[in-house]
mmCIF file of C-alpha atoms in Angstrom:
data_model
loop_
_atom_site.group_PDB
_atom_site.id
_atom_site.type_symbol
_atom_site.label_atom_id
_atom_site.label_comp_id
_atom_site.label_asym_id
_atom_site.label_seq_id
_atom_site.Cartn_x
_atom_site.Cartn_y
_atom_site.Cartn_z
ATOM 1 C CA GLN R 1 0.085 0.179 -0.600
ATOM 2 C CA GLN R 2 3.134 2.138 0.264
ATOM 3 C CA GLN R 3 4.144 1.350 -2.819
ATOM 4 C CA VAL R 4 3.921 4.127 -5.881
ATOM 5 C CA LYS R 5 4.251 3.072 -9.401
ATOM 6 C CA GLN R 6 6.089 4.965 -11.797
ATOM 7 C CA SER R 7 6.402 3.860 -16.123
ATOM 8 C CA PRO R 8 7.793 4.421 -18.293
ATOM 9 C CA GLN R 9 10.912 3.109 -17.225
ATOM 10 C CA SER R 10 12.413 4.797 -20.292
ATOM 11 C CA LEU R 11 11.112 7.135 -22.740
ATOM 12 C CA ILE R 12 12.924 8.883 -25.999
ATOM 13 C CA VAL R 13 11.332 12.265 -27.179
ATOM 14 C CA GLN R 14 12.196 14.723 -29.560
ATOM 15 C CA LYS R 15 13.410 18.222 -29.400
ATOM 16 C CA GLY R 16 10.177 19.814 -29.352
ATOM 17 C CA GLY R 17 7.866 17.251 -28.319
ATOM 18 C CA ILE R 18 5.942 15.948 -25.141
ATOM 19 C CA SER R 19 7.343 13.677 -22.719
ATOM 20 C CA ILE R 20 4.569 12.147 -20.515
ATOM 21 C CA ILE R 21 5.438 10.021 -17.180
ATOM 22 C CA ASN R 22 2.626 8.394 -15.313
ATOM 23 C CA CYS R 23 2.489 7.540 -11.447
ATOM 24 C CA ALA R 24 -0.098 5.296 -9.355
ATOM 25 C CA TYR R 25 -0.934 5.257 -5.697
ATOM 26 C CA GLU R 26 -2.888 2.609 -3.080
ATOM 27 C CA ASN R 27 -2.463 4.693 0.011
ATOM 28 C CA THR R 28 -5.452 7.419 -0.006
ATOM 29 C CA ALA R 29 -3.684 9.296 2.765
ATOM 30 C CA PHE R 30 -1.301 10.156 0.858
ATOM 31 C CA ASP R 31 -1.311 14.227 0.305
ATOM 32 C CA TYR R 32 1.785 15.199 -1.360
ATOM 33 C CA PHE R 33 2.825 14.738 -4.648
ATOM 34 C CA PRO R 34 6.022 15.878 -6.464
ATOM 35 C CA TRP R 35 8.181 14.973 -8.883
ATOM 36 C CA TYR R 36 12.042 15.382 -9.211
ATOM 37 C CA GLN R 37 14.506 15.262 -11.478
ATOM 38 C CA GLN R 38 18.150 14.355 -11.131
ATOM 39 C CA PHE R 39 20.872 14.804 -13.616
ATOM 40 C CA PRO R 40 24.047 11.662 -12.769
ATOM 41 C CA GLY R 41 25.897 12.168 -10.408
ATOM 42 C CA LYS R 42 23.735 14.481 -8.485
ATOM 43 C CA GLY R 43 21.083 14.588 -5.784
ATOM 44 C CA PRO R 44 17.164 15.026 -6.858
ATOM 45 C CA ALA R 45 16.081 18.644 -7.571
ATOM 46 C CA LEU R 46 12.549 19.657 -6.831
ATOM 47 C CA LEU R 47 10.499 20.096 -10.222
ATOM 48 C CA ILE R 48 7.504 20.772 -8.997
ATOM 49 C CA ALA R 49 4.501 19.378 -6.876
ATOM 50 C CA ILE R 50 0.889 19.061 -6.089
ATOM 51 C CA ARG R 51 -1.617 18.352 -2.959
ATOM 52 C CA PRO R 52 -4.922 16.188 -3.528
ATOM 53 C CA ASP R 53 -7.663 19.408 -3.892
ATOM 54 C CA VAL R 54 -6.626 20.454 -7.357
ATOM 55 C CA SER R 55 -6.257 18.337 -10.788
ATOM 56 C CA GLU R 56 -3.705 20.423 -12.586
ATOM 57 C CA LYS R 57 -0.889 22.558 -11.521
ATOM 58 C CA LYS R 58 1.670 24.235 -14.749
ATOM 59 C CA GLU R 59 5.227 25.709 -14.237
ATOM 60 C CA GLY R 60 6.270 26.809 -17.108
ATOM 61 C CA ARG R 61 7.030 23.941 -19.278
ATOM 62 C CA PHE R 62 6.004 21.063 -16.718
ATOM 63 C CA THR R 63 2.466 20.434 -15.813
ATOM 64 C CA ILE R 64 1.461 17.736 -13.066
ATOM 65 C CA SER R 65 -2.094 16.190 -13.799
ATOM 66 C CA PHE R 66 -3.958 14.889 -10.999
ATOM 67 C CA ASN R 67 -7.165 12.191 -11.025
ATOM 68 C CA LYS R 68 -8.043 11.317 -7.540
ATOM 69 C CA SER R 69 -10.642 8.619 -7.890
ATOM 70 C CA ALA R 70 -7.856 6.734 -10.199
ATOM 71 C CA LYS R 71 -5.172 7.349 -7.748
ATOM 72 C CA GLN R 72 -3.076 8.178 -10.963
ATOM 73 C CA PHE R 73 -0.522 11.754 -11.267
ATOM 74 C CA SER R 74 1.266 12.850 -14.231
ATOM 75 C CA LEU R 75 4.115 14.737 -15.647
ATOM 76 C CA HIS R 76 3.691 16.289 -19.098
ATOM 77 C CA ILE R 77 6.404 17.993 -19.997
ATOM 78 C CA MET R 78 6.179 20.926 -23.110
ATOM 79 C CA ASP R 79 8.061 21.433 -25.872
ATOM 80 C CA SER R 80 11.134 18.358 -24.349
ATOM 81 C CA GLN R 81 14.129 20.267 -25.050
ATOM 82 C CA PRO R 82 17.900 18.445 -24.630
ATOM 83 C CA GLY R 83 18.728 19.619 -21.774
ATOM 84 C CA ASP R 84 15.221 17.736 -19.991
ATOM 85 C CA SER R 85 17.678 14.330 -20.563
ATOM 86 C CA ALA R 86 17.742 13.388 -16.999
ATOM 87 C CA THR R 87 15.919 10.286 -15.019
ATOM 88 C CA TYR R 88 12.582 11.742 -13.300
ATOM 89 C CA PHE R 89 10.727 10.586 -9.947
ATOM 90 C CA CYS R 90 7.607 10.619 -8.981
ATOM 91 C CA ALA R 91 7.048 10.357 -4.989
ATOM 92 C CA ALA R 92 4.232 10.836 -2.650
ATOM 93 C CA SER R 93 3.919 11.678 1.228
ATOM 94 C CA GLN R 94 1.606 12.020 4.099
ATOM 95 C CA ASN R 95 0.815 14.044 7.030
ATOM 96 C CA GLN R 96 2.399 16.770 5.389
ATOM 97 C CA GLY R 97 5.949 16.633 5.526
ATOM 98 C CA GLY R 98 6.372 12.749 6.246
ATOM 99 C CA LYS R 99 8.752 10.250 4.652
ATOM 100 C CA LEU R 100 8.803 10.484 0.750
ATOM 101 C CA ILE R 101 7.892 7.366 -1.117
ATOM 102 C CA PHE R 102 9.299 7.076 -4.565
ATOM 103 C CA GLY R 103 8.911 5.801 -8.245
ATOM 104 C CA GLN R 104 10.860 3.649 -9.645
ATOM 105 C CA GLY R 105 12.436 6.744 -12.168
ATOM 106 C CA THR R 106 12.165 7.024 -15.519
ATOM 107 C CA GLU R 107 15.214 8.053 -17.803
ATOM 108 C CA LEU R 108 14.210 10.494 -20.312
ATOM 109 C CA SER R 109 16.347 10.631 -23.375
ATOM 110 C CA VAL R 110 15.448 14.264 -25.526
ATOM 111 C CA LYS R 111 16.904 14.145 -29.060
ATOM 112 C CA PRO R 112 18.201 17.066 -31.101
ATOM 113 C CA ASP Q 1 20.773 29.815 1.009
ATOM 114 C CA THR Q 2 23.902 27.482 0.619
ATOM 115 C CA GLY Q 3 21.679 24.673 0.016
ATOM 116 C CA VAL Q 4 22.091 20.820 1.580
ATOM 117 C CA SER Q 5 25.424 19.747 1.710
ATOM 118 C CA GLN Q 6 26.947 16.614 2.332
ATOM 119 C CA ASN Q 7 30.593 15.098 3.323
ATOM 120 C CA PRO Q 8 32.480 12.929 1.761
ATOM 121 C CA ARG Q 9 31.207 13.375 -1.953
ATOM 122 C CA HIS Q 10 32.509 9.782 -2.291
ATOM 123 C CA LYS Q 11 33.750 6.737 -0.124
ATOM 124 C CA ILE Q 12 35.254 4.054 -0.527
ATOM 125 C CA THR Q 13 35.667 1.235 2.357
ATOM 126 C CA LYS Q 14 37.276 -2.356 2.713
ATOM 127 C CA ARG Q 15 34.155 -4.603 3.959
ATOM 128 C CA GLY Q 16 33.539 -4.624 7.970
ATOM 129 C CA GLN Q 17 35.231 -1.178 8.296
ATOM 130 C CA ASN Q 18 33.109 1.852 10.106
ATOM 131 C CA VAL Q 19 31.729 5.236 8.185
ATOM 132 C CA THR Q 20 30.233 7.802 8.826
ATOM 133 C CA PHE Q 21 28.797 10.755 7.089
ATOM 134 C CA ARG Q 22 27.801 14.188 7.558
ATOM 135 C CA CYS Q 23 24.394 16.390 6.036
ATOM 136 C CA ASP Q 24 24.573 19.825 6.721
ATOM 137 C CA PRO Q 25 20.835 20.968 6.206
ATOM 138 C CA ILE Q 26 19.335 24.359 4.943
ATOM 139 C CA SER Q 27 19.630 26.862 7.684
ATOM 140 C CA GLU Q 28 16.079 27.208 9.661
ATOM 141 C CA HIS Q 29 14.869 23.565 8.770
ATOM 142 C CA ASN Q 30 13.973 21.475 10.917
ATOM 143 C CA ARG Q 31 13.475 18.320 9.378
ATOM 144 C CA LEU Q 32 16.473 16.043 8.295
ATOM 145 C CA TYR Q 33 15.718 13.092 6.739
ATOM 146 C CA TRP Q 34 18.468 10.399 5.318
ATOM 147 C CA TYR Q 35 17.799 8.077 1.761
ATOM 148 C CA ARG Q 36 19.435 5.251 -0.159
ATOM 149 C CA GLN Q 37 19.795 5.427 -3.784
ATOM 150 C CA THR Q 38 21.159 2.386 -5.398
ATOM 151 C CA LEU Q 39 21.282 2.200 -8.991
ATOM 152 C CA GLY Q 40 18.505 2.152 -11.420
ATOM 153 C CA GLN Q 41 16.159 2.632 -8.650
ATOM 154 C CA GLY Q 42 14.428 5.801 -6.394
ATOM 155 C CA PRO Q 43 15.453 6.866 -3.430
ATOM 156 C CA GLU Q 44 14.361 4.750 -0.355
ATOM 157 C CA PHE Q 45 14.091 6.585 3.129
ATOM 158 C CA LEU Q 46 16.069 5.060 6.033
ATOM 159 C CA THR Q 47 15.369 8.102 8.819
ATOM 160 C CA TYR Q 48 14.474 11.155 9.708
ATOM 161 C CA PHE Q 49 14.300 13.792 12.421
ATOM 162 C CA GLN Q 50 12.353 16.505 13.384
ATOM 163 C CA ASN Q 51 15.348 19.155 15.923
ATOM 164 C CA GLU Q 52 17.152 16.507 17.698
ATOM 165 C CA ALA Q 53 14.590 13.940 18.312
ATOM 166 C CA GLN Q 54 14.666 11.014 15.831
ATOM 167 C CA LEU Q 55 10.885 10.161 14.635
ATOM 168 C CA GLU Q 56 10.955 7.611 12.241
ATOM 169 C CA LYS Q 57 13.309 4.678 10.974
ATOM 170 C CA SER Q 58 12.896 2.643 8.280
ATOM 171 C CA ARG Q 59 13.401 -1.135 8.844
ATOM 172 C CA LEU Q 60 16.051 -1.131 6.042
ATOM 173 C CA LEU Q 61 17.957 1.052 9.096
ATOM 174 C CA SER Q 62 19.734 -2.266 10.423
ATOM 175 C CA ASP Q 63 21.452 -2.432 13.577
ATOM 176 C CA ARG Q 64 24.345 -1.525 11.803
ATOM 177 C CA PHE Q 65 23.152 1.776 10.628
ATOM 178 C CA SER Q 66 22.725 4.528 13.363
ATOM 179 C CA ALA Q 67 22.016 8.174 12.784
ATOM 180 C CA GLU Q 68 22.453 11.166 14.962
ATOM 181 C CA ARG Q 69 20.960 14.767 14.899
ATOM 182 C CA PRO Q 70 22.743 15.893 18.662
ATOM 183 C CA LYS Q 71 21.826 19.743 18.749
ATOM 184 C CA GLY Q 72 19.678 19.638 15.666
ATOM 185 C CA SER Q 73 21.283 20.949 13.198
ATOM 186 C CA PHE Q 74 24.093 18.766 11.570
ATOM 187 C CA SER Q 75 23.062 14.683 11.182
ATOM 188 C CA THR Q 76 25.536 12.093 11.534
ATOM 189 C CA LEU Q 77 24.679 8.790 9.798
ATOM 190 C CA GLU Q 78 27.374 5.944 10.544
ATOM 191 C CA ILE Q 79 27.581 2.177 9.269
ATOM 192 C CA GLN Q 80 29.026 -0.305 11.021
ATOM 193 C CA ARG Q 81 30.912 -3.787 9.753
ATOM 194 C CA THR Q 82 30.120 -2.096 6.546
ATOM 195 C CA GLU Q 83 29.016 -5.149 3.793
ATOM 196 C CA GLN Q 84 29.090 -4.790 0.056
ATOM 197 C CA GLY Q 85 25.238 -4.401 -0.592
ATOM 198 C CA ASP Q 86 25.368 -1.253 1.154
ATOM 199 C CA SER Q 87 27.035 0.401 -1.756
ATOM 200 C CA ALA Q 88 25.198 2.676 -2.323
ATOM 201 C CA MET Q 89 24.464 6.541 -2.871
ATOM 202 C CA TYR Q 90 23.476 8.235 0.438
ATOM 203 C CA LEU Q 91 21.177 10.881 0.101
ATOM 204 C CA CYS Q 92 20.129 13.750 2.680
ATOM 205 C CA ALA Q 93 17.170 15.839 2.727
ATOM 206 C CA SER Q 94 15.673 19.027 4.708
ATOM 207 C CA SER Q 95 12.548 20.661 5.149
ATOM 208 C CA LEU Q 96 10.512 23.354 7.097
ATOM 209 C CA GLY Q 97 8.122 20.200 8.023
ATOM 210 C CA ALA Q 98 4.404 20.573 8.139
ATOM 211 C CA ALA Q 99 5.403 24.393 7.827
ATOM 212 C CA ALA Q 100 6.219 23.934 4.345
ATOM 213 C CA ARG Q 101 3.747 21.218 3.816
ATOM 214 C CA GLY Q 102 6.595 18.552 2.871
ATOM 215 C CA THR Q 103 8.880 19.888 0.745
ATOM 216 C CA GLN Q 104 12.693 18.495 0.843
ATOM 217 C CA TYR Q 105 15.588 19.830 -1.047
ATOM 218 C CA PHE Q 106 17.842 17.031 -0.990
ATOM 219 C CA GLY Q 107 21.927 17.343 -1.130
ATOM 220 C CA PRO Q 108 24.226 15.897 -3.831
ATOM 221 C CA GLY Q 109 25.258 12.513 -1.665
ATOM 222 C CA THR Q 110 27.643 10.439 -0.949
ATOM 223 C CA ARG Q 111 28.577 7.682 -3.097
ATOM 224 C CA LEU Q 112 30.000 4.687 -1.078
ATOM 225 C CA LEU Q 113 31.590 1.846 -1.829
ATOM 226 C CA VAL Q 114 32.284 -1.164 -0.258
ATOM 227 C CA LEU Q 115 35.578 -3.309 -1.596
#
């Protein structure tokens, strides 16, 4: 029940295209859903986050869509750029600041 | 704001040796978290502190692992009698806790290799 399942495991997108990464969870007590971006040899960096009281959040080229009834959320990267090539992790937590439960990660490669 | 810092960045040790890692959180952040990340996987939670109190420990944290945050500022993670399976990236994160509703900021990590 604590798991967060992420797909796909890897993704190749052409420059300018849309990258879509999906996550699903079971624990309905989760109340915070962040996405992190990680480059090789670096720590994860917070990209964007959403709470279950909204269905969508947009920041620049990055959008989170949230479906509470389906217990799913997704990250959309518009106009994908080669610099976006990295590993992306979804995560979830509860109790406003507890431990993060991470998905397995998606390795994104944006081809020029 | 200098961000979360971790030292050392890399550590190579022989099986059976003890190692200690340090994490300095963002100043004024009262929560500090430790995670472990193996190659190709997402970070896994180990433990977290609110100020100096250790509030939760994962069952991943065997009795060879101990973490402290004695004055509610920096934290140390010690691994005793290291095993090859301990080889991983150890990540530290900090947050303002409930006041910031969960936003955790990660350090660069300490990569451990046990030979």
